[in-house]
Amino acid sequence: MLSDTIAAVSTALGEGGIAIIRVSGPQAIPQVAPLFKSRIPLTEADSHTVHYGHIVSLQDGEQLEEVLVTVMKGPRSFTTEDVVEISAHGGVISVRRVMDLLLQQDIRLAEPGEFTKRAFLGGRIDLSQAEAVIDLIRSKSDRAFSVALKQVSGSLSARIHELRHTLIETLAHIEVNIDYPEHDVESLTADFIKDKSQEVMQGIDKLLRTANEGKILREGITTAIVGRPNVGKSSLLNALARDNKAIVTDIPGTTRDVIEEYVTINNIPLKLLDTAGIRETMDVVERIGVERSKAAFSDADLILLVLNANEELHEDELALMEQIHGRQALVIMNKMDLPSRLDTEKLRSFFAEASIVPMSVLEEEGLDRLEEAISALFFGGKLESGDLTYVSNVRHIALLKKAHKSLQDAYEAAEMLIPIDMIQIDVRLAWEQLGEIIGDTAADSLLDQIFSQFCLGK
Amino acid sequence: MNYDGGSYDVIVIGAGHAGCEAALAAARMGCRTLMITINLDMVAFMPCNPSIGGPAKGHVVREIDALGGEMGRNIDKTFIQLRMLNTGKGPAVHALRAQADKFLYQHAMKETMEKTPNLTLRQGMVEELIVEDGRCAGVVTKTGTVYHSKTVILTTGTYLRGKVIMGELTYESGPNNQQPSVRLSENLRELGFDLVRFKTGTPPRVHKDSIDFSKTEIQPGDEKLKFFSFETKSSDNEQLPCWLTYTSPVTHQIINDNLHRAPMFTGIIEGTGPRYCPSIEDKVVRFSDKSQHQIFLEPEGKNTSEYYVQGLSTSLPEDVQLAVLRSIPGMEKVEMMRNGYAIEYDAMVPTQLWPSLETKRLPGLFTAGQINGTSGYEEAAGQGVIAGINAARKVQEKEPVVLDRSQGYIGVLIDDLVTKGTNEPYRLLTSRAEYRLLLRHDNADLRLTPIGYDIGLITEQRYEAFLDKKGRVDREIIRLQETKVKPVQVNEALASYGSAPIVDGSNLLTLMRRPELAYSFVDLISPSPEELDEEMKEQVEIQIKYAGYIEKQLLHVEKLQKMEKKKIPDDINYNEIHGLAMEARQKLTKIAPISIGQASRIGGVTPADISILLVYLEHYNRVTAAKG
């Protein structure tokens, strides 16, 4: 607690064009270094210098976010420890992605007021401020506590409890084998531990998948409206917006090329992205727009492809359909009020009948059909309505991933026939990590479990 | 009429496993020490199972030995069986367990004590503590002897207001029909101490010649022996086997038919019993789906026919006990020599103690062993050594010795007791330790001998032997790392271990990490130029093989130790720290933790409270520094 490395977003989420993520602690520089690719490796950077580069995936080195990173070595920093500040585009998703990666390292999410606390303990803050620092910690902790309670209520908490129960039963079994070697309890096999680890890993995977749904529920289903210029994309956006009380926002960090609107259709929040017309272009400025829209397109949860029914399929559109293939998509055959010249045979070879929606955006004809199709797609298919266990907090996701990793370690150790008392270390770690999500790390419950599960004694 | 019995540096009350260690440690550290016990025939008596060791407990015995205590040496002299348990598991949980000749054990310990300089043994019953200037300054016995001292260590076991219970029968008694200590318990209450009522029990003893061993399974000792003490290198002791049998459906029927006579269920027993040591009636009721329970028959010594019936702890009436015994295969015609019984006794609420085991309320008074709410000889002895050391250091005006949770099971035990307290008799389990992999049986000497030496309980000669061992192990590990090998040198040997061949060059240390290889592989390829005994080879192997896991735990320990080093001043007033939650304020005031580390382990104290405490302490320290 005194010496570990912590991270938190130090600007308010969603406000302003830039978000700053601050990392502080003795391991701040070496822990961030592998995630940051730039001209000079972070470990060789001088103190108080700023570096341009990218946050990259540890697995494949893929460049995920464009960032500026500032290195400030202790004691000449706010906390008097080594500090790394990462300035990223202020979008919620960018910030989450970076935090997500940081928390996979040996870095934990800062407690409320912890940077200030460290600054004070490091002697950076005047003595007279001690009381103010205490107040800050208290009030922030209390607020964080009530927020955390809300987030961890209901079905998520119940599922974590279930997973932990499986783990604690396994742990009790391991412990009894160790502490009561002559007792006639069934001895533990590597397979038993593998089975149990796998069972819980699957449960975690399921929760992590719903984490994606969690993102959907909080921020809206990212819906990209794509198509060639002048097929009616903007009109569709406006029509949906009019019909559904849109909140129009400017997206920080992006250009005029993508317009973003939030709408709610049958209780499903959508984040609508009107992308610039996708077509090959020589114009450099427009090309950037196209690049961005391609990125938006590839991130989207749902794609609305708008076609002009009055025209034949263009080769750009065919290329688009190739790309969309296999993704969740609806095809809007716009301008149905005009004579149809579209090769519907061709269309059906790409899309199911149900996902082709004839409309006339101009006449506001068929809008209800589109809304129904969207609802059907999500509630009927992927989203289980009424059972929306979701994990959205970046801390929860990090802990779930860490628990998963611990169980993976346990699984592999069991496979290598490592002794159970060592495998236990990782199983127990997973149990504690899951416990942190729901705020339960009491070690005593393991003993309770041992003595209620097994009949022991002399 | 009171009379003056003389004055001492340290007085130890009680001669059980805690008392013996405490008295020996204090006397060996040069303190004039007096040990008073109700009955001098009961020194180091084993009122329950005639065995020492097992997981966590055996580890403690090794730790006591490394600190210069006696239990390890004494059991090595007097065992009638030795077994290393858990050998199929990792080295951290290998655990030595001995069957003791309980009579020889007592005699050997008493002899050692009698021959120890500075140590006086006296029979007597202490009834009162002398308090002068708010400090404990001696004791008064029932016969009116007044002994003055600088410190007093209470190791009263289960004697305080002891009450034996069996069926409908109850009577005031210590264990094994010894006189209980009633007045001292009252005196502790008068002095303001909080006492709780705990309960424990023991099974019947039976005559060997009345057992049909052919219906039981034999449980022999190990052929290749390992010992508890660093000093014991070999033994000629003859080993006796134990025997295993099981309860029958008839046993369970008899117990169920007699529950109305079981004090556990009729409400006669008020004390809280340990969950890990339930009576047979408790097991049958709570685990009714279990069709049988294990019963081990253990000899109590070479020169006695008494056998201890492990698994059958009970407070049922005597006639039911006999019927229960005779329902067990192999014991159809058994003669019961002593009946089992439950015993209730007073214990201190251990949160009234500092981690040094000195009481907060009465400086100079220490408590150790079962009086602190623990159970088990080893747990008692472990506390006894620490109390003896710290009483002596107090006399010598030195800082107390406190082991942290990464240094030993003794540290875990005492930290749990004084930080969290206990609501049942406390038994050590390896699962109570966060750093199990570091607290191994095999490295207890490496962990604690330097401390024992610094304190003055480890002799120069033994310390040199220890350094020699450590040096050889360390050098061998370096040698293995530096010994480069080529495929042609090792692939044949690797194959003989069923291990994959190497393609490029490697070194022996890297190869030794493979689970399938043992140190014998090194002997095959490149024997050590230095002579290494089995223990050293094992040490080399363990340190290499589990380095990854060990390092992971060491990283945690580093963090722990930073927290332990942040000391909290004695005069801190938690009510003055605004921002602390009410619950934290109360708990911190009650426990009075000595460090931030200890504070963080108190239930109900949140991380936010700890943050606030840190900020407050920083403020406090800066203000204190400014005042000069």
Short mmCIF file of N, CA and C in Angstrom, two decimals, chain B residues 536-619:
data_model
loop_
_atom_site.label_atom_id
_atom_site.label_comp_id
_atom_site.label_asym_id
_atom_site.label_seq_id
_atom_site.Cartn_x
_atom_site.Cartn_y
_atom_site.Cartn_z
N MET B 536 21.43 -30.12 3.00
CA MET B 536 21.93 -29.02 2.18
C MET B 536 21.50 -29.20 0.73
N LYS B 537 21.57 -30.44 0.26
CA LYS B 537 21.15 -30.71 -1.12
C LYS B 537 19.67 -30.38 -1.29
N GLU B 538 18.90 -30.77 -0.30
CA GLU B 538 17.46 -30.49 -0.35
C GLU B 538 17.23 -28.98 -0.41
N GLN B 539 18.00 -28.25 0.41
CA GLN B 539 17.87 -26.80 0.46
C GLN B 539 18.18 -26.18 -0.90
N VAL B 540 19.26 -26.64 -1.51
CA VAL B 540 19.65 -26.14 -2.83
C VAL B 540 18.51 -26.39 -3.82
N GLU B 541 18.00 -27.60 -3.78
CA GLU B 541 16.95 -27.99 -4.72
C GLU B 541 15.71 -27.12 -4.54
N ILE B 542 15.29 -26.94 -3.31
CA ILE B 542 14.07 -26.17 -3.05
C ILE B 542 14.25 -24.72 -3.49
N GLN B 543 15.39 -24.13 -3.11
CA GLN B 543 15.59 -22.72 -3.44
C GLN B 543 15.63 -22.49 -4.94
N ILE B 544 16.10 -23.47 -5.68
CA ILE B 544 16.14 -23.31 -7.13
C ILE B 544 14.77 -23.59 -7.75
N LYS B 545 14.21 -24.70 -7.34
CA LYS B 545 12.98 -25.17 -7.99
C LYS B 545 11.83 -24.20 -7.84
N TYR B 546 11.70 -23.64 -6.67
CA TYR B 546 10.51 -22.84 -6.41
C TYR B 546 10.82 -21.35 -6.38
N ALA B 547 11.95 -21.00 -7.00
CA ALA B 547 12.40 -19.60 -6.97
C ALA B 547 11.31 -18.65 -7.46
N GLY B 548 10.60 -19.04 -8.52
CA GLY B 548 9.59 -18.16 -9.09
C GLY B 548 8.52 -17.83 -8.07
N TYR B 549 7.98 -18.85 -7.45
CA TYR B 549 6.93 -18.64 -6.45
C TYR B 549 7.48 -17.91 -5.23
N ILE B 550 8.70 -18.28 -4.84
CA ILE B 550 9.29 -17.67 -3.66
C ILE B 550 9.50 -16.17 -3.89
N GLU B 551 9.98 -15.82 -5.08
CA GLU B 551 10.21 -14.40 -5.36
C GLU B 551 8.91 -13.61 -5.33
N LYS B 552 7.85 -14.22 -5.88
CA LYS B 552 6.54 -13.55 -5.86
C LYS B 552 6.15 -13.20 -4.43
N GLN B 553 6.35 -14.18 -3.53
CA GLN B 553 5.97 -13.92 -2.14
C GLN B 553 6.89 -12.90 -1.49
N LEU B 554 8.16 -12.93 -1.88
CA LEU B 554 9.09 -11.97 -1.30
C LEU B 554 8.72 -10.54 -1.65
N LEU B 555 8.18 -10.36 -2.86
CA LEU B 555 7.74 -9.02 -3.26
C LEU B 555 6.64 -8.51 -2.33
N HIS B 556 5.72 -9.41 -2.02
CA HIS B 556 4.64 -9.04 -1.09
C HIS B 556 5.21 -8.69 0.28
N VAL B 557 6.18 -9.50 0.70
CA VAL B 557 6.76 -9.31 2.02
C VAL B 557 7.41 -7.93 2.12
N GLU B 558 8.06 -7.51 1.05
CA GLU B 558 8.70 -6.21 1.04
C GLU B 558 7.67 -5.12 1.37
N LYS B 559 6.51 -5.24 0.75
CA LYS B 559 5.45 -4.26 1.01
C LYS B 559 4.98 -4.34 2.46
N LEU B 560 4.79 -5.58 2.91
CA LEU B 560 4.35 -5.78 4.30
C LEU B 560 5.32 -5.12 5.26
N GLN B 561 6.62 -5.32 5.00
CA GLN B 561 7.59 -4.83 5.97
C GLN B 561 7.65 -3.31 6.01
N LYS B 562 7.37 -2.67 4.88
CA LYS B 562 7.31 -1.21 4.91
C LYS B 562 6.22 -0.74 5.85
N MET B 563 5.09 -1.44 5.79
CA MET B 563 3.96 -1.08 6.66
C MET B 563 4.29 -1.36 8.13
N GLU B 564 5.02 -2.48 8.35
CA GLU B 564 5.36 -2.84 9.74
C GLU B 564 6.34 -1.82 10.32
N LYS B 565 7.15 -1.23 9.45
CA LYS B 565 8.17 -0.30 9.95
C LYS B 565 7.60 1.06 10.30
N LYS B 566 6.41 1.36 9.80
CA LYS B 566 5.77 2.63 10.17
C LYS B 566 5.17 2.48 11.57
N LYS B 567 5.91 2.92 12.56
CA LYS B 567 5.48 2.71 13.94
C LYS B 567 4.45 3.77 14.36
N ILE B 568 3.56 3.37 15.21
CA ILE B 568 2.57 4.30 15.76
C ILE B 568 3.00 4.65 17.19
N PRO B 569 3.14 5.91 17.50
CA PRO B 569 3.59 6.27 18.86
C PRO B 569 2.56 5.85 19.92
N ASP B 570 3.06 5.56 21.12
CA ASP B 570 2.21 5.08 22.22
C ASP B 570 1.13 6.07 22.59
N ASP B 571 1.48 7.36 22.51
CA ASP B 571 0.57 8.36 23.07
C ASP B 571 -0.44 8.88 22.06
N ILE B 572 -0.64 8.17 20.99
CA ILE B 572 -1.59 8.63 19.98
C ILE B 572 -3.02 8.55 20.54
N ASN B 573 -3.81 9.59 20.25
CA ASN B 573 -5.20 9.59 20.70
C ASN B 573 -6.10 9.55 19.47
N TYR B 574 -6.68 8.37 19.24
CA TYR B 574 -7.46 8.19 18.01
C TYR B 574 -8.70 9.07 17.98
N ASN B 575 -9.17 9.45 19.17
CA ASN B 575 -10.37 10.30 19.19
C ASN B 575 -10.08 11.71 18.68
N GLU B 576 -8.78 12.05 18.66
CA GLU B 576 -8.41 13.38 18.17
C GLU B 576 -8.28 13.44 16.66
N ILE B 577 -8.26 12.28 16.03
CA ILE B 577 -8.05 12.27 14.58
C ILE B 577 -9.40 12.40 13.90
N HIS B 578 -9.71 13.59 13.48
CA HIS B 578 -11.00 13.74 12.82
C HIS B 578 -10.93 13.06 11.47
N GLY B 579 -12.04 12.58 10.99
CA GLY B 579 -12.02 11.90 9.71
C GLY B 579 -12.00 10.39 9.85
N LEU B 580 -11.49 9.87 10.97
CA LEU B 580 -11.53 8.42 11.17
C LEU B 580 -12.96 7.99 11.41
N ALA B 581 -13.34 6.89 10.80
CA ALA B 581 -14.70 6.39 11.03
C ALA B 581 -14.81 5.95 12.49
N MET B 582 -16.03 6.01 13.01
CA MET B 582 -16.25 5.70 14.42
C MET B 582 -15.76 4.30 14.77
N GLU B 583 -16.08 3.34 13.89
CA GLU B 583 -15.70 1.96 14.17
C GLU B 583 -14.16 1.83 14.25
N ALA B 584 -13.49 2.48 13.30
CA ALA B 584 -12.03 2.42 13.27
C ALA B 584 -11.46 3.03 14.55
N ARG B 585 -12.04 4.13 14.96
CA ARG B 585 -11.59 4.82 16.17
C ARG B 585 -11.65 3.88 17.38
N GLN B 586 -12.77 3.19 17.50
CA GLN B 586 -12.96 2.29 18.65
C GLN B 586 -11.98 1.11 18.60
N LYS B 587 -11.88 0.51 17.41
CA LYS B 587 -11.03 -0.67 17.27
C LYS B 587 -9.56 -0.30 17.49
N LEU B 588 -9.15 0.81 16.92
CA LEU B 588 -7.75 1.22 17.05
C LEU B 588 -7.42 1.53 18.50
N THR B 589 -8.35 2.16 19.18
CA THR B 589 -8.13 2.48 20.59
C THR B 589 -7.99 1.19 21.40
N LYS B 590 -8.83 0.23 21.09
CA LYS B 590 -8.83 -1.01 21.85
C LYS B 590 -7.56 -1.84 21.61
N ILE B 591 -7.19 -1.99 20.36
CA ILE B 591 -6.05 -2.85 20.03
C ILE B 591 -4.72 -2.13 20.24
N ALA B 592 -4.71 -0.80 20.07
CA ALA B 592 -3.47 -0.03 20.19
C ALA B 592 -2.34 -0.64 19.37
N PRO B 593 -2.51 -0.71 18.06
CA PRO B 593 -1.48 -1.35 17.21
C PRO B 593 -0.15 -0.62 17.31
N ILE B 594 0.93 -1.37 17.17
CA ILE B 594 2.25 -0.74 17.27
C ILE B 594 2.72 -0.20 15.93
N SER B 595 2.09 -0.67 14.84
CA SER B 595 2.54 -0.21 13.52
C SER B 595 1.33 -0.06 12.60
N ILE B 596 1.57 0.64 11.49
CA ILE B 596 0.52 0.75 10.48
C ILE B 596 0.16 -0.63 9.94
N GLY B 597 1.18 -1.48 9.83
CA GLY B 597 0.93 -2.84 9.36
C GLY B 597 -0.08 -3.55 10.24
N GLN B 598 0.15 -3.50 11.53
CA GLN B 598 -0.77 -4.17 12.45
C GLN B 598 -2.15 -3.51 12.38
N ALA B 599 -2.16 -2.19 12.31
CA ALA B 599 -3.44 -1.47 12.25
C ALA B 599 -4.26 -1.92 11.06
N SER B 600 -3.58 -2.14 9.93
CA SER B 600 -4.32 -2.48 8.70
C SER B 600 -4.94 -3.86 8.78
N ARG B 601 -4.52 -4.68 9.74
CA ARG B 601 -5.09 -6.02 9.85
C ARG B 601 -6.24 -6.10 10.84
N ILE B 602 -6.57 -4.98 11.48
CA ILE B 602 -7.67 -5.00 12.43
C ILE B 602 -8.98 -4.98 11.66
N GLY B 603 -9.87 -5.89 11.98
CA GLY B 603 -11.16 -5.94 11.31
C GLY B 603 -11.92 -4.63 11.52
N GLY B 604 -12.54 -4.10 10.48
CA GLY B 604 -13.32 -2.89 10.62
C GLY B 604 -12.52 -1.62 10.38
N VAL B 605 -11.22 -1.75 10.19
CA VAL B 605 -10.41 -0.58 9.84
C VAL B 605 -10.19 -0.62 8.33
N THR B 606 -10.74 0.38 7.62
CA THR B 606 -10.72 0.35 6.15
C THR B 606 -9.45 0.98 5.60
N PRO B 607 -9.17 0.76 4.32
CA PRO B 607 -8.01 1.41 3.70
C PRO B 607 -8.09 2.94 3.82
N ALA B 608 -9.29 3.49 3.74
CA ALA B 608 -9.41 4.95 3.88
C ALA B 608 -8.97 5.37 5.28
N ASP B 609 -9.35 4.59 6.29
CA ASP B 609 -8.93 4.90 7.66
C ASP B 609 -7.41 4.86 7.78
N ILE B 610 -6.81 3.87 7.13
CA ILE B 610 -5.35 3.75 7.18
C ILE B 610 -4.70 4.96 6.50
N SER B 611 -5.28 5.39 5.39
CA SER B 611 -4.75 6.58 4.70
C SER B 611 -4.80 7.78 5.62
N ILE B 612 -5.92 7.93 6.28
CA ILE B 612 -6.09 9.07 7.17
C ILE B 612 -5.09 8.99 8.32
N LEU B 613 -4.92 7.78 8.83
CA LEU B 613 -3.97 7.58 9.92
C LEU B 613 -2.55 7.95 9.47
N LEU B 614 -2.20 7.56 8.25
CA LEU B 614 -0.88 7.89 7.71
C LEU B 614 -0.67 9.39 7.61
N VAL B 615 -1.70 10.07 7.13
CA VAL B 615 -1.60 11.52 6.99
C VAL B 615 -1.46 12.15 8.37
N TYR B 616 -2.25 11.64 9.31
CA TYR B 616 -2.18 12.17 10.66
C TYR B 616 -0.79 11.95 11.27
N LEU B 617 -0.24 10.74 11.07
CA LEU B 617 1.08 10.43 11.64
C LEU B 617 2.16 11.32 11.04
N GLU B 618 2.04 11.57 9.73
CA GLU B 618 3.00 12.44 9.06
C GLU B 618 2.97 13.83 9.70
N HIS B 619 1.75 14.29 9.92
CA HIS B 619 1.54 15.58 10.55
C HIS B 619 2.16 15.59 11.95
#
